[in-house]
Coordinates of C-alpha atoms in Angstrom, one line a residue:
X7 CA 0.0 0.0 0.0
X8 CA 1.3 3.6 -1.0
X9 CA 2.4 5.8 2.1
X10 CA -0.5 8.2 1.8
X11 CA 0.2 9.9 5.0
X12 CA 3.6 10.8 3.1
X13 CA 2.0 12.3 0.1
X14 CA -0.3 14.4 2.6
X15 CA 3.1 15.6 4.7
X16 CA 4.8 16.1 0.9
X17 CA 0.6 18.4 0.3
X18 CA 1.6 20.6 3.4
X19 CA 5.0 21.3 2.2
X20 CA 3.1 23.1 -0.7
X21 CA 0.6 24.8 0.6
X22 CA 2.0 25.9 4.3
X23 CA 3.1 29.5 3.2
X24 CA -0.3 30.7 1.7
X25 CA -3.0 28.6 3.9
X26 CA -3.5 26.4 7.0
X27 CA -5.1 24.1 5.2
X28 CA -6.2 22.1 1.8
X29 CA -9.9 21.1 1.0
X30 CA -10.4 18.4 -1.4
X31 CA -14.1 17.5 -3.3
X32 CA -12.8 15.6 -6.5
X33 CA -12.5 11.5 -6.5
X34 CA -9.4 11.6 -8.0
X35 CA -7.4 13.6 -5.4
X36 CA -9.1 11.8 -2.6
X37 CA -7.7 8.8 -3.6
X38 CA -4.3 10.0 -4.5
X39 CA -4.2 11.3 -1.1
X40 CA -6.3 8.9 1.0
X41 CA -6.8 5.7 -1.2
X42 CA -10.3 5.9 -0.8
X43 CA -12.1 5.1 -4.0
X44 CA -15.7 5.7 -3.0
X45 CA -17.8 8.2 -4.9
X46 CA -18.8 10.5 -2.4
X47 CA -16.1 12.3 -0.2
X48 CA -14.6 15.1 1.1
X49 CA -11.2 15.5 2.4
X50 CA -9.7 18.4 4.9
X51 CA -5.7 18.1 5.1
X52 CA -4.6 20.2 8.3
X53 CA -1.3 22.3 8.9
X54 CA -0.2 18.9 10.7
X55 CA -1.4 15.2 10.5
X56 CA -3.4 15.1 13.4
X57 CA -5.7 17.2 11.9
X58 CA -6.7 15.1 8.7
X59 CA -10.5 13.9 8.5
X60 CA -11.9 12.2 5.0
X61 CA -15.3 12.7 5.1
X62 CA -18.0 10.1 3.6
X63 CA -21.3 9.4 4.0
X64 CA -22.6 5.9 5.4
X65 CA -22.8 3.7 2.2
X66 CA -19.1 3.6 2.5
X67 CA -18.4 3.3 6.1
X68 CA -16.2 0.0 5.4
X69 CA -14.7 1.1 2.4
X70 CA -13.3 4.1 3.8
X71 CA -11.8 2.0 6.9
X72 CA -10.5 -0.6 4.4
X73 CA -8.8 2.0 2.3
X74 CA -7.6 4.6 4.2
X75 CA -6.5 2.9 7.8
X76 CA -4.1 5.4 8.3
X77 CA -6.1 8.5 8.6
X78 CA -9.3 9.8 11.0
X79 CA -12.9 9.3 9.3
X80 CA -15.9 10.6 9.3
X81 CA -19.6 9.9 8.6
X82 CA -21.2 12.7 7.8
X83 CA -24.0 13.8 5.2
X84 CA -23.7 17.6 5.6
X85 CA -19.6 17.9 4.3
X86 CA -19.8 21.9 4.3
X87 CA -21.2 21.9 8.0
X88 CA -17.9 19.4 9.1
X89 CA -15.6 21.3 7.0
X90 CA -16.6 24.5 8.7
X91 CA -16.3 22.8 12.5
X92 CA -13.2 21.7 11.5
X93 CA -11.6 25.2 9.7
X94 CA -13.2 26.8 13.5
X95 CA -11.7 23.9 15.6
X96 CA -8.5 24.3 13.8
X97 CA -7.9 28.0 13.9
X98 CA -7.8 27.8 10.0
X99 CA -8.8 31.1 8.0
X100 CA -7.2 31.1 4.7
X101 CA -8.3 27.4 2.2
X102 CA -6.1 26.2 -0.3
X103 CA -8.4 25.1 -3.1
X104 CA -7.7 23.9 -6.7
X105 CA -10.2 25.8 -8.7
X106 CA -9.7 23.3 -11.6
X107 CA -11.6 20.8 -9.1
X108 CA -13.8 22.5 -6.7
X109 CA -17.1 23.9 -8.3
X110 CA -18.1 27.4 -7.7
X111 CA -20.8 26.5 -5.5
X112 CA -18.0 24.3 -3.1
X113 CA -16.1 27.3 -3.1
X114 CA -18.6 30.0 -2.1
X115 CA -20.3 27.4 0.3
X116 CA -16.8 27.0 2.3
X117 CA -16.0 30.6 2.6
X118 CA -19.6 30.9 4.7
X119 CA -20.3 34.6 4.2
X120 CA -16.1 35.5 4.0
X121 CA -15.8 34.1 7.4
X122 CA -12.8 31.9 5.4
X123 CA -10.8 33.0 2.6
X124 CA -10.0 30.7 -0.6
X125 CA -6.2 30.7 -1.2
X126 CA -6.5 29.2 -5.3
X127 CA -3.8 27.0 -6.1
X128 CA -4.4 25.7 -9.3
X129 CA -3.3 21.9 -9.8
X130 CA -1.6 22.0 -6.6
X131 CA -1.3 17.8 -6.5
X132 CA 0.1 18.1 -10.3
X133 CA 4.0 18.4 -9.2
X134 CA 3.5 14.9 -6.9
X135 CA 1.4 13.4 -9.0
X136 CA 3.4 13.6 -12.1
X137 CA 6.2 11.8 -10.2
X138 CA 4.8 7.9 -9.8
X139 CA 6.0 6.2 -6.7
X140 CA 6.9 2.5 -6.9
X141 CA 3.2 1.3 -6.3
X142 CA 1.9 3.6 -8.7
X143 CA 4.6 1.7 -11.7
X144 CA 3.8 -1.6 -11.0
X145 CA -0.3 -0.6 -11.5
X146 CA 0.8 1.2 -14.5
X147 CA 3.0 -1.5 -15.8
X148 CA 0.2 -4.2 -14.9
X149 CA -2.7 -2.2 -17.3
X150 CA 0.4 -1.5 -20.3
X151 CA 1.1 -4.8 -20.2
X152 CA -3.2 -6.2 -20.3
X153 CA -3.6 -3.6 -22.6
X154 CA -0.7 -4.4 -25.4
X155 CA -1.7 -8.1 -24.4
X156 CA -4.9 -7.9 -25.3
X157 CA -4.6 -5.5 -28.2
X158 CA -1.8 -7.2 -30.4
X159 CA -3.9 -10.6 -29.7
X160 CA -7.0 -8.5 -31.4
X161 CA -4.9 -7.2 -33.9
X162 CA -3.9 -11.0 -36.1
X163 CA -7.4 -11.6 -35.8
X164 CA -8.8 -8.8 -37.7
X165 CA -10.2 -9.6 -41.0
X166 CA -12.6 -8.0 -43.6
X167 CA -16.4 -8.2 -42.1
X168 CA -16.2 -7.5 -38.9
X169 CA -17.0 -3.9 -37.7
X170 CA -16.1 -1.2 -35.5
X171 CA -18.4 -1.6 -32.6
X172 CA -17.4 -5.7 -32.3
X173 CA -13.9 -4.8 -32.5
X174 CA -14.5 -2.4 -29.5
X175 CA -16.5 -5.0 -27.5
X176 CA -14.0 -7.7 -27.8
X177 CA -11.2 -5.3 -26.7
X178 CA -12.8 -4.4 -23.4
X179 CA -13.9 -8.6 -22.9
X180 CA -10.0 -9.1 -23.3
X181 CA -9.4 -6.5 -20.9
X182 CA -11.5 -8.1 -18.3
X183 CA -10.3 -11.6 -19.5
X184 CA -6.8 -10.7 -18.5
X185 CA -7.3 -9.0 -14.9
X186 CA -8.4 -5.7 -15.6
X187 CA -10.6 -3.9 -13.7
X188 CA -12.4 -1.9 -16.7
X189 CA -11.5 0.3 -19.6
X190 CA -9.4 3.4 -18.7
X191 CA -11.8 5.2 -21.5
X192 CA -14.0 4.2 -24.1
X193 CA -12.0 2.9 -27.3
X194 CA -11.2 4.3 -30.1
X195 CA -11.8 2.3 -33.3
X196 CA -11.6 3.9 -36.3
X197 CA -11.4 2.1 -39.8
X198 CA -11.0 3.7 -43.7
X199 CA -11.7 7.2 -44.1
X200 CA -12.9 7.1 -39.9
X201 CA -9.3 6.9 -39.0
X202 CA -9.2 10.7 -40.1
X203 CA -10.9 11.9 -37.2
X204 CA -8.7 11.4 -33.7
X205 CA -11.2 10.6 -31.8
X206 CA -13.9 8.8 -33.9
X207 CA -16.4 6.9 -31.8
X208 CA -16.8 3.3 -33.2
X209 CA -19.4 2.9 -35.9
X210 CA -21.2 0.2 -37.9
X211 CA -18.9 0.6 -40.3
X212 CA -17.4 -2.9 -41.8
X213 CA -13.5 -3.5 -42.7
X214 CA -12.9 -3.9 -46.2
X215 CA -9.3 -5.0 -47.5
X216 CA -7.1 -1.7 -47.9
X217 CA -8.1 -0.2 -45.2
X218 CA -6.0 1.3 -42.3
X219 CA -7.6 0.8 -39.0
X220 CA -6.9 2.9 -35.7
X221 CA -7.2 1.4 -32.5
X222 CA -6.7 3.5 -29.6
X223 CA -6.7 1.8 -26.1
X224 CA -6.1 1.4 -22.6
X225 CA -7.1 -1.4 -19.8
X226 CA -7.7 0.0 -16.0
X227 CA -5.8 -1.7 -13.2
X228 CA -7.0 -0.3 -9.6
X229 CA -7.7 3.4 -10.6
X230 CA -4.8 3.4 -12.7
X231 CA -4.8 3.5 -16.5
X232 CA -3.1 2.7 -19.8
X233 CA -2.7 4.1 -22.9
X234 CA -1.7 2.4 -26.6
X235 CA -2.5 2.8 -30.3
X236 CA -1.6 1.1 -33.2
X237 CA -2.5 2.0 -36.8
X238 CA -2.4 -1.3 -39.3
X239 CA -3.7 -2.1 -42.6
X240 CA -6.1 -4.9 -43.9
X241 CA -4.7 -7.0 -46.1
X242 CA -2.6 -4.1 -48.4
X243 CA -1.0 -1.3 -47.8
X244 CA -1.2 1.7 -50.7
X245 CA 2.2 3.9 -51.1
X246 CA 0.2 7.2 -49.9
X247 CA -0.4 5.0 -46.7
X248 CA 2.9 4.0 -46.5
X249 CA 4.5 7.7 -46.7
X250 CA 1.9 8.9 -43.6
X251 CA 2.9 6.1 -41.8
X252 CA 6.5 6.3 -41.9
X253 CA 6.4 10.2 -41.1
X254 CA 4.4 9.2 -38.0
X255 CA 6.3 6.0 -37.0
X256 CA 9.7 8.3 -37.2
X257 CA 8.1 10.9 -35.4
X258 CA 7.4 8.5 -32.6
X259 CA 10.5 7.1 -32.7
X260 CA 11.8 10.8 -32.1
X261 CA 9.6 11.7 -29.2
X262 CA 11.1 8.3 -27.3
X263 CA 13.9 9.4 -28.0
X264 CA 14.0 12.8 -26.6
X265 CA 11.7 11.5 -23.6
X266 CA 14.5 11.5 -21.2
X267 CA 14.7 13.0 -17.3
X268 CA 15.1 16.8 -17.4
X269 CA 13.9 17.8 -21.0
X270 CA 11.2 20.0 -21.5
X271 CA 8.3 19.4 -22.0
X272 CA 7.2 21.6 -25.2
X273 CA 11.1 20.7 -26.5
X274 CA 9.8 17.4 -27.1
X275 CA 6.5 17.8 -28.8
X276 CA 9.3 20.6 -31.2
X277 CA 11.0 17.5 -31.7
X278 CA 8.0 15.4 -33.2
X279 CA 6.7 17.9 -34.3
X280 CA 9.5 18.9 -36.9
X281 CA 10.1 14.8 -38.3
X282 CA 6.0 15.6 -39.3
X283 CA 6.6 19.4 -40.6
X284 CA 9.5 17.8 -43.0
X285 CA 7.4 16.1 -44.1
X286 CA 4.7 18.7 -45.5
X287 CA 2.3 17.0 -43.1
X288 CA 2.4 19.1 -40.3
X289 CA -1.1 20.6 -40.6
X290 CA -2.6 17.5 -40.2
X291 CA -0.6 17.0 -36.8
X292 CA -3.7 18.2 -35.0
X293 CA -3.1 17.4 -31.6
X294 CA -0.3 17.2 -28.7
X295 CA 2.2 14.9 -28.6
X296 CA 1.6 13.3 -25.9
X297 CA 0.4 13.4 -21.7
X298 CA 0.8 12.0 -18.6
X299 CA -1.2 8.7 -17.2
X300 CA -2.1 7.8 -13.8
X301 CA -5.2 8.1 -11.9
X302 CA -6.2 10.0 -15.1
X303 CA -6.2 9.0 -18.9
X304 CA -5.0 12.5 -19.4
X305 CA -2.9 14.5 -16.9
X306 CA 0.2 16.5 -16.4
X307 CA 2.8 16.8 -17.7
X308 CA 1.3 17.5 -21.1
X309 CA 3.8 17.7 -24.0
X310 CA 2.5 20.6 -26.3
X311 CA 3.8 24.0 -27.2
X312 CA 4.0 26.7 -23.7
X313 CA 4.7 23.7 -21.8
X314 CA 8.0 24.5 -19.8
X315 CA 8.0 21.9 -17.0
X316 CA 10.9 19.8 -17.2
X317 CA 10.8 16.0 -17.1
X318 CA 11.7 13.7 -14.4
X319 CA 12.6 10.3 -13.8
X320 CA 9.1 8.5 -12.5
X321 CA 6.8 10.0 -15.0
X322 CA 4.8 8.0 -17.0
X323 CA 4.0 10.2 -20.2
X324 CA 2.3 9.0 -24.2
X325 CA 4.0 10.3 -27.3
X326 CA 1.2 9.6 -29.9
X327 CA 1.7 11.6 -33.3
X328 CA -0.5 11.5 -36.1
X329 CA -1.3 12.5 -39.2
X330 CA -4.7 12.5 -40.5
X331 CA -6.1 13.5 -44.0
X332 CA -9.5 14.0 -44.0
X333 CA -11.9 12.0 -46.6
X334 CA -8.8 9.6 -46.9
X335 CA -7.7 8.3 -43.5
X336 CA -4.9 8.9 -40.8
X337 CA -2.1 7.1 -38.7
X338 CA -1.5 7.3 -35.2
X339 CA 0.9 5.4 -33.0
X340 CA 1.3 5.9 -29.0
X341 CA 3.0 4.0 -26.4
X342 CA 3.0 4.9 -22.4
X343 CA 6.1 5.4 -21.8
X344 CA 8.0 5.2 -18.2
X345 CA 10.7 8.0 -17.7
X346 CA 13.7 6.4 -16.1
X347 CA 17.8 7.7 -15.3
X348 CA 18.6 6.4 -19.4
X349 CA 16.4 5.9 -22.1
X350 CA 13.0 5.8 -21.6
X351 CA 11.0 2.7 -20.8
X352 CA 8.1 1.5 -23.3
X353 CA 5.4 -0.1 -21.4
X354 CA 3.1 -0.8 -24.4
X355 CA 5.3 -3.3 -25.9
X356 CA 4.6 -4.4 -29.7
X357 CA 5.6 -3.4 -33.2
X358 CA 5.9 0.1 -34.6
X359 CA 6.6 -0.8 -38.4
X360 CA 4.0 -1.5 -40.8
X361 CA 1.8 -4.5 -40.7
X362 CA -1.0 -5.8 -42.6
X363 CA -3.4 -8.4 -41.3
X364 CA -5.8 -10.7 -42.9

């Protein structure tokens, strides 16, 4: 189990100049800071640990006493009523909020008439979150590894007749086949002139031979996800597919490359960026290179243009280029990668060259 009581002591550290506290309403920092998955929470982390309370109401009494053993809990229906009773016990006047995750009506609710004040610290859990611990890899590794599992098993079985949608169901039964917990998002199947639009939703739509078929996919191993696409062709492969494909394939192999502890982020997506531009594709690169995975399917660090934060060993970050010509069809290829001291660390094994099937 993760040392949660850590990660709150390493939250204080971040907020203990500009507040006395943090306040929490959003499942996924709950859990990142408490391990408590349940639905309906609130969490108050004090200016020292004694002071911690997750709040929950009674349909997850258990839960929250099986997740989170090592901090004080609290049934309670009313959270703003507790949250106030604890900012007065607590001699707490000034909030530390993340406005990215608190609704307007949280905020104004807390403040109770300006008796408080909201200190705004906008993805104030991104700087330890974007660093996994070794818990946090091996969940990681566990949903890469169902995930390119499942997906390259999919992929040699893919003929002409079958469509989108089945394609998409029988991805998330091999997910659940191989330990997974769910899908970390709905996949993305895209086939012939579908594979165009990044995220196309899957259709009816039927495989024919000569088409090029996106599949874009992750499994979802306890809270944690995975991300992997593959682009690959049915039964041939036509030159103008061949020339996208290797521009996105070298692009990719660029961004792994350059994915290394203490580059920046927005130097990297440059990087990719520029294999694509050369070749007189780069306005139909629509899209960043590439984002961080944990308890999200899309989190920092981001790698796009005005993104400055540098990289650092422990993040687990995509690079997925594409290239996608609309009417015709597009290419994308991404693989979660794992940020180490050398070269980075693929963890969405497989094949990046081209392959037809069927």
């Amino acid at each position: 189990m993760p040392d949660y009581l850590a990660r709150r002591n390493s939250l204080r550290e971040i907020f203990q100049d500009s507040a006395q506290c943090a306040v929490f309403f959003d499942q996924v920092s709950v859990r990142y800071l408490t391990g408590f998955s349940g639905s309906n929470s609130a969490l108050y982390v004090g200016s020292d640990a004694n002071q911690d309370r997750l709040l929950t109401d009674s349909r997850y009494t258990h839960r929250a006493k099986t997740e989170s053993p090592d901090i004080d809990i609290e049934i309670e229906s009313d959270f703003i009523k507790k949250l106030h009773d604890l900012l007065t016990l607590n001699l707490a006047k000034k909030i530390a909020l993340d406005p990215k995750r608190t609704n307007l009506l949280q905020a104004d609710s807390l403040k109770d008439k300006d008796k408080f004040e909201i200190v705004a610290k906008s993805e104030i859990l991104a700087p330890l979150r974007a660093i996994k611990d070794e818990y946090e890899i091996k969940q990681i590794k566990k949903a890469c590894a169902i995930t390119a599992d499942t997906l390259w098993y999919l992929i040699n079985d893919l003929r002409p007749g079958i469509n989108e949608r089945k394609i998409s169901s029988l991805l998330q039964e091999g997910f659940l086949k191989r330990g997974a917990d769910g899908l970390a998002f709905a996949s993305i199947v895209a086939s012939g002139e579908n594979s165009a639009t990044p995220h196309h939703e899957p259709s009816k739509r039927i495989l024919q031979r000569g088409d090029m078929i996106t599949i874009d996919c992750g499994a979802l191993v306890n809270g944690y996800h995975a991300d992997m696409t593959r682009t690959v062709f049915i039964g041939s492969c036509a030159d103008w597919q061949k020339d996208i494909y290797g521009l996105v394939m070298n692009a990719q192999a660029e961004g792994r490359k350059k994915l290394v502890s203490g580059a920046i982020a927005e130097d990297v997506d440059a990087a990719v960026r520029k294999v694509i531009d050369n070749g007189k594709c780069g306005e139909f690169f629509v899209h960043g290179t590439g984002h961080g995975v944990g308890l999200e399917i899309h989190e920092p660090v981001f790698l796009t243009k005005g993104v400055k934060t540098k990289l650092s060993k422990g993040s687990c970050i995509t690079v997925e280029p594409g290239i996608y010509l609309p009417g015709k069809g597009g290419v994308r290829i991404e693989d979660t990668c794992l940020i180490t001291e050398g070269d980075a660390e693929v963890l969405t094994p497989g094949s990046h060259e081209i392959i037809c099937v069927a």
